[in-house]
Amino acid sequence: MKPIKVGLLGIGTVGGGTFAVLLRNQEEIARRAGCAITMAMVADKDVDKARAIAGDRVVVTADAYEIVNHPDIDIVVELIGGTGIAKELILKAIANGKHVVTANKALLANHGNEIFAAAQKKDVMVAFEAAVGGGIPIIKALREGLSANRIEWIAAIINGTSNYILTEMRDKGVSFDAALEEAQRLGYAEADPTFDIEGIDAAHKLSIMAAIGFGIPMQFSAVYTEGISKLTREDIRYAEELGYRIKLLAISKRKAQGIELRVHPTLIPERRLIANVEGVMNAVLVMGDAVGQTMYYGAGAGAEPTASAVVADLVDVARMLTADPEHRVPHLAFQPDQLSNTPILPMGQVESAYYLRLRVFDKPGVLADITRILADLGISIEAMVQKEPREGEDWVNLIMLTHLTLEQHVSDAIVKIEALPVVADKVTRIRLEEFN
Ligand code: NDP
Ligand code: HSE
């Protein structure tokens, strides 16, 4: 079989890693794919940087359209990022009959439905293993390995940057800002790091996993999203004292009334495997009705771990090039005309357990007022701890863990509790998953 020619758009962190892995392992890759896969063209805004990485034998250009329009290119690898020019380039490549590999979860979460429809019309493949979980082959596992199962829920640590920040803060006492700066230096963070720390990147990835797991369209705008930027060291420490770790979790659950889609900091018992996933590592827990719980673990960001997924997609596409399009694995695992319109549940209807921290005046009757509000709303308390007041202060921190309850009830209770004159400050609410 003649060599497959690849055109790379963007030779930054992941593009550079992809170039290096493809070159270093070319013989092994050709033995697997059944043909050579060669990087023929590279486009980057910084042509000098691209030449320095790619050398003389590869055509380097500043104009990415030169690649998507070039008749010799079989597969376009988009590693520019964002939802602007990347979208235009991918749609143009598809229109030109080229297969696409991308790591761009922001683009897929926002415009995947349109991109996959365009690809289907032109009988081309759009592969995106690197878009979720960096080097973990979670798309392949969900789409193919678990295809016998009815997926019940997915819970994942799926943003390397925020997990790195939380780990550095807890283990080394590094400040939030310093940990974020280091994650950026290591090439983990998005071009706009608010995507990482505000849970947006995790929500992009959750939209993709939920679509594949439950056979629903991509619905990024329906994901409840809360990041780690407001977490305090105090809450991280109190959670530890109670035997929990706080992680940014992306959770999707199938319920009788619809599907939950949410990203937020979450207390997890420290004895659970997923609570011990540290640094840039990611982990995805999937519950299938036949297989039970499975867990996928590995580096969630960085040049070569992500390149591992990009190159695996190249091998997959190369193997399937001559296959009848009808016999390829559907982009979202389910046949395109079989996607369901199961509703996404509003956050108020989500059921969770909670960690609540209240700053209250240390005097008789306060606890009774608070517990009455909770009882009236049917919220049952599992544990409660009152911290010692700081020297010279009359205010104390009261920590409560609740049993499973409806989010709306907790929201209503918080409004009432905050209105009590004996309560200072806003109530801190962090959701809690036991994974029993
Ligand atoms: P980088 O910013 O490191 O790389 C992007 C590259 O594209 C840069 O070299 C940039 O040049 C170049 N570029 C920008 N605009 C153009 C253009 N119009 N034409 C040609 N080249 C252009 O980003 P990453 O490698 O980190 O990320 C790439 C994609 O991979 C994103 O979608 C990201 O979300 C995704 N991803 C990243 C991971 C990671 O660990 N970093 C992991 C998984 C996915 P310049 O620098 O001069 O602007
Ligand atoms: N910024 C992302 C992260 C890159 O930190 O997880 C991998 O998708």
PDB file of C-alpha atoms in Angstrom, residues 123-348:
ATOM      1  CA  ASP A 123     -17.829   9.604   3.715  1.00  0.00           C
ATOM      2  CA  VAL A 124     -14.739  10.760   5.619  1.00  0.00           C
ATOM      3  CA  MET A 125     -13.607  10.017   9.169  1.00  0.00           C
ATOM      4  CA  VAL A 126     -13.095  12.535  11.967  1.00  0.00           C
ATOM      5  CA  ALA A 127     -11.054  10.908  14.755  1.00  0.00           C
ATOM      6  CA  PHE A 128     -10.664  12.562  18.152  1.00  0.00           C
ATOM      7  CA  GLU A 129      -9.165  10.182  20.732  1.00  0.00           C
ATOM      8  CA  ALA A 130      -6.848  12.952  22.011  1.00  0.00           C
ATOM      9  CA  ALA A 131      -9.784  15.254  22.758  1.00  0.00           C
ATOM     10  CA  VAL A 132     -10.610  13.415  26.007  1.00  0.00           C
ATOM     11  CA  GLY A 133      -8.197  12.182  28.648  1.00  0.00           C
ATOM     12  CA  GLY A 134      -4.928  12.950  26.813  1.00  0.00           C
ATOM     13  CA  GLY A 135      -3.192   9.603  26.295  1.00  0.00           C
ATOM     14  CA  ILE A 136      -5.967   7.424  27.783  1.00  0.00           C
ATOM     15  CA  PRO A 137      -7.799   5.524  25.016  1.00  0.00           C
ATOM     16  CA  ILE A 138     -11.178   6.329  26.565  1.00  0.00           C
ATOM     17  CA  ILE A 139     -12.997   7.127  23.315  1.00  0.00           C
ATOM     18  CA  LYS A 140     -12.033   3.730  21.936  1.00  0.00           C
ATOM     19  CA  ALA A 141     -13.053   2.022  25.198  1.00  0.00           C
ATOM     20  CA  LEU A 142     -16.451   3.734  25.361  1.00  0.00           C
ATOM     21  CA  ARG A 143     -17.185   3.486  21.665  1.00  0.00           C
ATOM     22  CA  GLU A 144     -15.986  -0.055  21.000  1.00  0.00           C
ATOM     23  CA  GLY A 145     -14.806  -1.931  24.086  1.00  0.00           C
ATOM     24  CA  LEU A 146     -18.002  -1.293  26.062  1.00  0.00           C
ATOM     25  CA  SER A 147     -20.477  -1.482  23.181  1.00  0.00           C
ATOM     26  CA  ALA A 148     -22.314  -4.467  24.732  1.00  0.00           C
ATOM     27  CA  ASN A 149     -23.301  -2.381  27.746  1.00  0.00           C
ATOM     28  CA  ARG A 150     -26.011   0.010  28.695  1.00  0.00           C
ATOM     29  CA  ILE A 151     -23.853   2.725  30.270  1.00  0.00           C
ATOM     30  CA  GLU A 152     -25.252   3.818  33.649  1.00  0.00           C
ATOM     31  CA  TRP A 153     -22.816   6.546  34.619  1.00  0.00           C
ATOM     32  CA  ILE A 154     -19.441   8.109  33.912  1.00  0.00           C
ATOM     33  CA  ALA A 155     -17.377   9.973  36.521  1.00  0.00           C
ATOM     34  CA  ALA A 156     -14.002  11.387  35.602  1.00  0.00           C
ATOM     35  CA  ILE A 157     -11.022  13.468  36.577  1.00  0.00           C
ATOM     36  CA  ILE A 158     -10.605  14.836  33.112  1.00  0.00           C
ATOM     37  CA  ASN A 159      -8.664  18.079  33.389  1.00  0.00           C
ATOM     38  CA  GLY A 160      -4.957  17.594  34.017  1.00  0.00           C
ATOM     39  CA  THR A 161      -4.281  21.222  34.842  1.00  0.00           C
ATOM     40  CA  SER A 162      -6.827  21.506  37.652  1.00  0.00           C
ATOM     41  CA  ASN A 163      -5.855  18.125  39.096  1.00  0.00           C
ATOM     42  CA  TYR A 164      -2.212  19.220  38.996  1.00  0.00           C
ATOM     43  CA  ILE A 165      -3.092  22.468  40.808  1.00  0.00           C
ATOM     44  CA  LEU A 166      -5.126  20.686  43.511  1.00  0.00           C
ATOM     45  CA  THR A 167      -2.335  18.156  44.073  1.00  0.00           C
ATOM     46  CA  GLU A 168       0.395  20.805  44.292  1.00  0.00           C
ATOM     47  CA  MET A 169      -1.705  22.870  46.711  1.00  0.00           C
ATOM     48  CA  ARG A 170      -2.457  19.924  48.971  1.00  0.00           C
ATOM     49  CA  ASP A 171       0.859  18.057  48.908  1.00  0.00           C
ATOM     50  CA  LYS A 172       3.373  20.875  48.666  1.00  0.00           C
ATOM     51  CA  GLY A 173       1.454  23.901  49.923  1.00  0.00           C
ATOM     52  CA  VAL A 174       2.097  25.655  46.581  1.00  0.00           C
ATOM     53  CA  SER A 175      -0.203  28.630  45.901  1.00  0.00           C
ATOM     54  CA  PHE A 176      -2.974  28.349  43.314  1.00  0.00           C
ATOM     55  CA  ASP A 177      -1.328  30.920  41.023  1.00  0.00           C
ATOM     56  CA  ALA A 178       2.128  29.327  41.213  1.00  0.00           C
ATOM     57  CA  ALA A 179       0.717  25.854  40.462  1.00  0.00           C
ATOM     58  CA  LEU A 180      -1.228  27.188  37.476  1.00  0.00           C
ATOM     59  CA  GLU A 181       1.876  28.930  36.145  1.00  0.00           C
ATOM     60  CA  GLU A 182       3.821  25.671  36.337  1.00  0.00           C
ATOM     61  CA  ALA A 183       1.009  23.760  34.574  1.00  0.00           C
ATOM     62  CA  GLN A 184       1.195  26.342  31.781  1.00  0.00           C
ATOM     63  CA  ARG A 185       4.974  26.012  31.558  1.00  0.00           C
ATOM     64  CA  LEU A 186       4.627  22.225  31.281  1.00  0.00           C
ATOM     65  CA  GLY A 187       2.227  22.620  28.329  1.00  0.00           C
ATOM     66  CA  TYR A 188      -0.845  21.231  30.170  1.00  0.00           C
ATOM     67  CA  ALA A 189      -3.067  24.307  30.187  1.00  0.00           C
ATOM     68  CA  GLU A 190      -5.347  25.582  27.464  1.00  0.00           C
ATOM     69  CA  ALA A 191      -4.465  28.774  25.551  1.00  0.00           C
ATOM     70  CA  ASP A 192      -7.021  30.424  27.870  1.00  0.00           C
ATOM     71  CA  PRO A 193      -6.435  28.747  31.263  1.00  0.00           C
ATOM     72  CA  THR A 194      -9.845  29.849  32.601  1.00  0.00           C
ATOM     73  CA  PHE A 195     -11.101  26.900  30.521  1.00  0.00           C
ATOM     74  CA  ASP A 196      -9.112  24.627  32.853  1.00  0.00           C
ATOM     75  CA  ILE A 197      -9.743  26.229  36.221  1.00  0.00           C
ATOM     76  CA  GLU A 198     -13.426  27.065  35.668  1.00  0.00           C
ATOM     77  CA  GLY A 199     -14.330  23.531  34.563  1.00  0.00           C
ATOM     78  CA  ILE A 200     -15.093  24.490  30.950  1.00  0.00           C
ATOM     79  CA  ASP A 201     -12.514  22.124  29.447  1.00  0.00           C
ATOM     80  CA  ALA A 202     -13.848  19.275  31.597  1.00  0.00           C
ATOM     81  CA  ALA A 203     -17.380  20.163  30.457  1.00  0.00           C
ATOM     82  CA  HIS A 204     -16.260  19.999  26.804  1.00  0.00           C
ATOM     83  CA  LYS A 205     -14.862  16.528  27.421  1.00  0.00           C
ATOM     84  CA  LEU A 206     -17.920  15.406  29.380  1.00  0.00           C
ATOM     85  CA  SER A 207     -20.218  16.445  26.490  1.00  0.00           C
ATOM     86  CA  ILE A 208     -18.180  14.207  24.181  1.00  0.00           C
ATOM     87  CA  MET A 209     -18.116  11.210  26.567  1.00  0.00           C
ATOM     88  CA  ALA A 210     -21.822  11.491  27.387  1.00  0.00           C
ATOM     89  CA  ALA A 211     -22.721  11.612  23.692  1.00  0.00           C
ATOM     90  CA  ILE A 212     -20.761   8.414  23.075  1.00  0.00           C
ATOM     91  CA  GLY A 213     -21.859   6.706  26.291  1.00  0.00           C
ATOM     92  CA  PHE A 214     -25.580   7.434  26.091  1.00  0.00           C
ATOM     93  CA  GLY A 215     -26.155   7.903  22.357  1.00  0.00           C
ATOM     94  CA  ILE A 216     -27.241  11.544  22.633  1.00  0.00           C
ATOM     95  CA  PRO A 217     -26.116  14.579  20.606  1.00  0.00           C
ATOM     96  CA  MET A 218     -23.306  16.757  21.941  1.00  0.00           C
ATOM     97  CA  GLN A 219     -24.893  19.237  24.414  1.00  0.00           C
ATOM     98  CA  PHE A 220     -22.144  21.367  25.920  1.00  0.00           C
ATOM     99  CA  SER A 221     -24.471  24.274  26.773  1.00  0.00           C
ATOM    100  CA  ALA A 222     -26.539  21.972  29.033  1.00  0.00           C
ATOM    101  CA  VAL A 223     -23.587  21.015  31.260  1.00  0.00           C
ATOM    102  CA  TYR A 224     -23.597  22.511  34.779  1.00  0.00           C
ATOM    103  CA  THR A 225     -20.079  23.885  35.195  1.00  0.00           C
ATOM    104  CA  GLU A 226     -18.249  24.964  38.336  1.00  0.00           C
ATOM    105  CA  GLY A 227     -14.437  25.104  38.565  1.00  0.00           C
ATOM    106  CA  ILE A 228     -11.801  25.029  41.282  1.00  0.00           C
ATOM    107  CA  SER A 229     -10.947  28.742  41.435  1.00  0.00           C
ATOM    108  CA  LYS A 230     -13.083  29.378  44.520  1.00  0.00           C
ATOM    109  CA  LEU A 231     -11.924  26.356  46.524  1.00  0.00           C
ATOM    110  CA  THR A 232     -10.161  27.345  49.745  1.00  0.00           C
ATOM    111  CA  ARG A 233      -7.269  25.616  51.485  1.00  0.00           C
ATOM    112  CA  GLU A 234      -9.532  25.532  54.546  1.00  0.00           C
ATOM    113  CA  ASP A 235     -12.107  23.330  52.788  1.00  0.00           C
ATOM    114  CA  ILE A 236      -9.397  21.087  51.325  1.00  0.00           C
ATOM    115  CA  ARG A 237      -8.031  20.610  54.881  1.00  0.00           C
ATOM    116  CA  TYR A 238     -11.433  20.050  56.526  1.00  0.00           C
ATOM    117  CA  ALA A 239     -12.314  17.507  53.832  1.00  0.00           C
ATOM    118  CA  GLU A 240      -9.069  15.649  54.592  1.00  0.00           C
ATOM    119  CA  GLU A 241      -9.814  15.627  58.310  1.00  0.00           C
ATOM    120  CA  LEU A 242     -13.123  13.953  57.485  1.00  0.00           C
ATOM    121  CA  GLY A 243     -11.395  11.344  55.267  1.00  0.00           C
ATOM    122  CA  TYR A 244     -12.116  12.892  51.855  1.00  0.00           C
ATOM    123  CA  ARG A 245     -10.134  14.391  48.953  1.00  0.00           C
ATOM    124  CA  ILE A 246     -11.528  17.166  46.780  1.00  0.00           C
ATOM    125  CA  LYS A 247     -11.270  16.568  43.008  1.00  0.00           C
ATOM    126  CA  LEU A 248     -12.761  18.334  40.015  1.00  0.00           C
ATOM    127  CA  LEU A 249     -15.139  15.652  38.737  1.00  0.00           C
ATOM    128  CA  ALA A 250     -17.080  15.476  35.495  1.00  0.00           C
ATOM    129  CA  ILE A 251     -20.168  13.353  36.096  1.00  0.00           C
ATOM    130  CA  SER A 252     -22.879  12.074  33.801  1.00  0.00           C
ATOM    131  CA  LYS A 253     -25.592   9.743  35.082  1.00  0.00           C
ATOM    132  CA  ARG A 254     -28.555   8.109  33.448  1.00  0.00           C
ATOM    133  CA  LYS A 255     -31.653   8.657  35.609  1.00  0.00           C
ATOM    134  CA  ALA A 256     -35.302   7.721  35.040  1.00  0.00           C
ATOM    135  CA  GLN A 257     -36.198  11.349  34.196  1.00  0.00           C
ATOM    136  CA  GLY A 258     -33.169  12.204  32.064  1.00  0.00           C
ATOM    137  CA  ILE A 259     -29.394  12.538  32.038  1.00  0.00           C
ATOM    138  CA  GLU A 260     -27.257  14.443  34.537  1.00  0.00           C
ATOM    139  CA  LEU A 261     -24.355  16.422  33.069  1.00  0.00           C
ATOM    140  CA  ARG A 262     -22.233  18.253  35.624  1.00  0.00           C
ATOM    141  CA  VAL A 263     -18.701  19.383  36.418  1.00  0.00           C
ATOM    142  CA  HIS A 264     -17.806  20.587  39.912  1.00  0.00           C
ATOM    143  CA  PRO A 265     -15.367  20.096  42.791  1.00  0.00           C
ATOM    144  CA  THR A 266     -16.370  16.930  44.619  1.00  0.00           C
ATOM    145  CA  LEU A 267     -15.473  15.276  47.918  1.00  0.00           C
ATOM    146  CA  ILE A 268     -14.486  11.633  47.373  1.00  0.00           C
ATOM    147  CA  PRO A 269     -13.601   9.171  50.191  1.00  0.00           C
ATOM    148  CA  GLU A 270      -9.794   8.978  50.239  1.00  0.00           C
ATOM    149  CA  ARG A 271      -9.880   5.156  50.151  1.00  0.00           C
ATOM    150  CA  ARG A 272     -11.330   5.211  46.617  1.00  0.00           C
ATOM    151  CA  LEU A 273      -8.849   4.697  43.784  1.00  0.00           C
ATOM    152  CA  ILE A 274     -10.066   7.782  41.942  1.00  0.00           C
ATOM    153  CA  ALA A 275      -9.406   9.979  44.993  1.00  0.00           C
ATOM    154  CA  ASN A 276      -5.724   9.069  44.665  1.00  0.00           C
ATOM    155  CA  VAL A 277      -5.291  10.176  41.060  1.00  0.00           C
ATOM    156  CA  GLU A 278      -2.714  12.935  41.368  1.00  0.00           C
ATOM    157  CA  GLY A 279      -0.950  15.596  39.330  1.00  0.00           C
ATOM    158  CA  VAL A 280      -1.605  15.692  35.607  1.00  0.00           C
ATOM    159  CA  MET A 281      -3.009  12.154  35.643  1.00  0.00           C
ATOM    160  CA  ASN A 282      -6.631  11.637  34.595  1.00  0.00           C
ATOM    161  CA  ALA A 283      -9.006   8.796  35.398  1.00  0.00           C
ATOM    162  CA  VAL A 284     -12.371   7.859  33.968  1.00  0.00           C
ATOM    163  CA  LEU A 285     -14.758   5.529  35.812  1.00  0.00           C
ATOM    164  CA  VAL A 286     -17.458   3.979  33.674  1.00  0.00           C
ATOM    165  CA  MET A 287     -20.340   1.892  34.993  1.00  0.00           C
ATOM    166  CA  GLY A 288     -21.819  -0.515  32.463  1.00  0.00           C
ATOM    167  CA  ASP A 289     -24.744  -2.807  33.269  1.00  0.00           C
ATOM    168  CA  ALA A 290     -22.867  -5.927  32.143  1.00  0.00           C
ATOM    169  CA  VAL A 291     -19.258  -5.195  33.001  1.00  0.00           C
ATOM    170  CA  GLY A 292     -19.800  -3.221  36.225  1.00  0.00           C
ATOM    171  CA  GLN A 293     -17.277  -0.510  37.062  1.00  0.00           C
ATOM    172  CA  THR A 294     -14.193  -0.091  34.893  1.00  0.00           C
ATOM    173  CA  MET A 295     -11.505   2.540  35.345  1.00  0.00           C
ATOM    174  CA  TYR A 296      -9.146   4.076  32.782  1.00  0.00           C
ATOM    175  CA  TYR A 297      -6.062   5.915  34.002  1.00  0.00           C
ATOM    176  CA  GLY A 298      -3.155   7.785  32.450  1.00  0.00           C
ATOM    177  CA  ALA A 299      -1.556  11.111  31.624  1.00  0.00           C
ATOM    178  CA  GLY A 300      -4.315  13.587  30.778  1.00  0.00           C
ATOM    179  CA  ALA A 301      -2.220  16.268  29.105  1.00  0.00           C
ATOM    180  CA  GLY A 302       1.238  17.025  27.762  1.00  0.00           C
ATOM    181  CA  ALA A 303       3.019  16.692  24.435  1.00  0.00           C
ATOM    182  CA  GLU A 304       3.779  12.994  23.985  1.00  0.00           C
ATOM    183  CA  PRO A 305       0.919  11.461  26.011  1.00  0.00           C
ATOM    184  CA  THR A 306      -1.519  13.418  23.848  1.00  0.00           C
ATOM    185  CA  ALA A 307       0.501  12.614  20.722  1.00  0.00           C
ATOM    186  CA  SER A 308       0.083   8.933  21.602  1.00  0.00           C
ATOM    187  CA  ALA A 309      -3.679   9.337  21.070  1.00  0.00           C
ATOM    188  CA  VAL A 310      -3.286  11.455  17.923  1.00  0.00           C
ATOM    189  CA  VAL A 311      -0.971   8.901  16.296  1.00  0.00           C
ATOM    190  CA  ALA A 312      -3.250   6.008  17.315  1.00  0.00           C
ATOM    191  CA  ASP A 313      -6.030   7.808  15.448  1.00  0.00           C
ATOM    192  CA  LEU A 314      -3.774   8.115  12.405  1.00  0.00           C
ATOM    193  CA  VAL A 315      -3.202   4.353  12.484  1.00  0.00           C
ATOM    194  CA  ASP A 316      -6.957   3.727  12.854  1.00  0.00           C
ATOM    195  CA  VAL A 317      -7.808   6.004   9.941  1.00  0.00           C
ATOM    196  CA  ALA A 318      -5.056   4.467   7.786  1.00  0.00           C
ATOM    197  CA  ARG A 319      -6.428   0.963   8.452  1.00  0.00           C
ATOM    198  CA  MET A 320      -9.989   1.990   7.603  1.00  0.00           C
ATOM    199  CA  LEU A 321      -9.209   4.064   4.494  1.00  0.00           C
ATOM    200  CA  THR A 322     -10.290   1.369   2.087  1.00  0.00           C
ATOM    201  CA  ALA A 323     -13.208   0.094   4.211  1.00  0.00           C
ATOM    202  CA  ASP A 324     -16.758   0.656   3.047  1.00  0.00           C
ATOM    203  CA  PRO A 325     -17.937   3.799   4.967  1.00  0.00           C
ATOM    204  CA  GLU A 326     -21.041   1.850   6.068  1.00  0.00           C
ATOM    205  CA  HIS A 327     -18.798  -0.506   8.015  1.00  0.00           C
ATOM    206  CA  ARG A 328     -16.817   2.096   9.924  1.00  0.00           C
ATOM    207  CA  VAL A 329     -17.430   2.712  13.628  1.00  0.00           C
ATOM    208  CA  PRO A 330     -19.909   5.657  13.865  1.00  0.00           C
ATOM    209  CA  HIS A 331     -18.344   8.895  15.134  1.00  0.00           C
ATOM    210  CA  LEU A 332     -20.519   8.919  18.266  1.00  0.00           C
ATOM    211  CA  ALA A 333     -20.678   5.124  18.677  1.00  0.00           C
ATOM    212  CA  PHE A 334     -24.407   4.966  17.877  1.00  0.00           C
ATOM    213  CA  GLN A 335     -25.703   5.104  14.297  1.00  0.00           C
ATOM    214  CA  PRO A 336     -26.329   8.796  13.462  1.00  0.00           C
ATOM    215  CA  ASP A 337     -30.091   8.232  12.952  1.00  0.00           C
ATOM    216  CA  GLN A 338     -30.305   6.421  16.318  1.00  0.00           C
ATOM    217  CA  LEU A 339     -29.312   9.278  18.642  1.00  0.00           C
ATOM    218  CA  SER A 340     -31.902   9.782  21.373  1.00  0.00           C
ATOM    219  CA  ASN A 341     -33.453  13.026  22.605  1.00  0.00           C
ATOM    220  CA  THR A 342     -33.379  12.056  26.295  1.00  0.00           C
ATOM    221  CA  PRO A 343     -33.597  15.343  28.234  1.00  0.00           C
ATOM    222  CA  ILE A 344     -30.680  16.730  30.233  1.00  0.00           C
ATOM    223  CA  LEU A 345     -31.779  17.265  33.842  1.00  0.00           C
ATOM    224  CA  PRO A 346     -31.606  20.801  35.256  1.00  0.00           C
ATOM    225  CA  MET A 347     -29.173  21.047  38.176  1.00  0.00           C
ATOM    226  CA  GLY A 348     -32.046  21.469  40.684  1.00  0.00           C
TER     227      GLY A 348
END
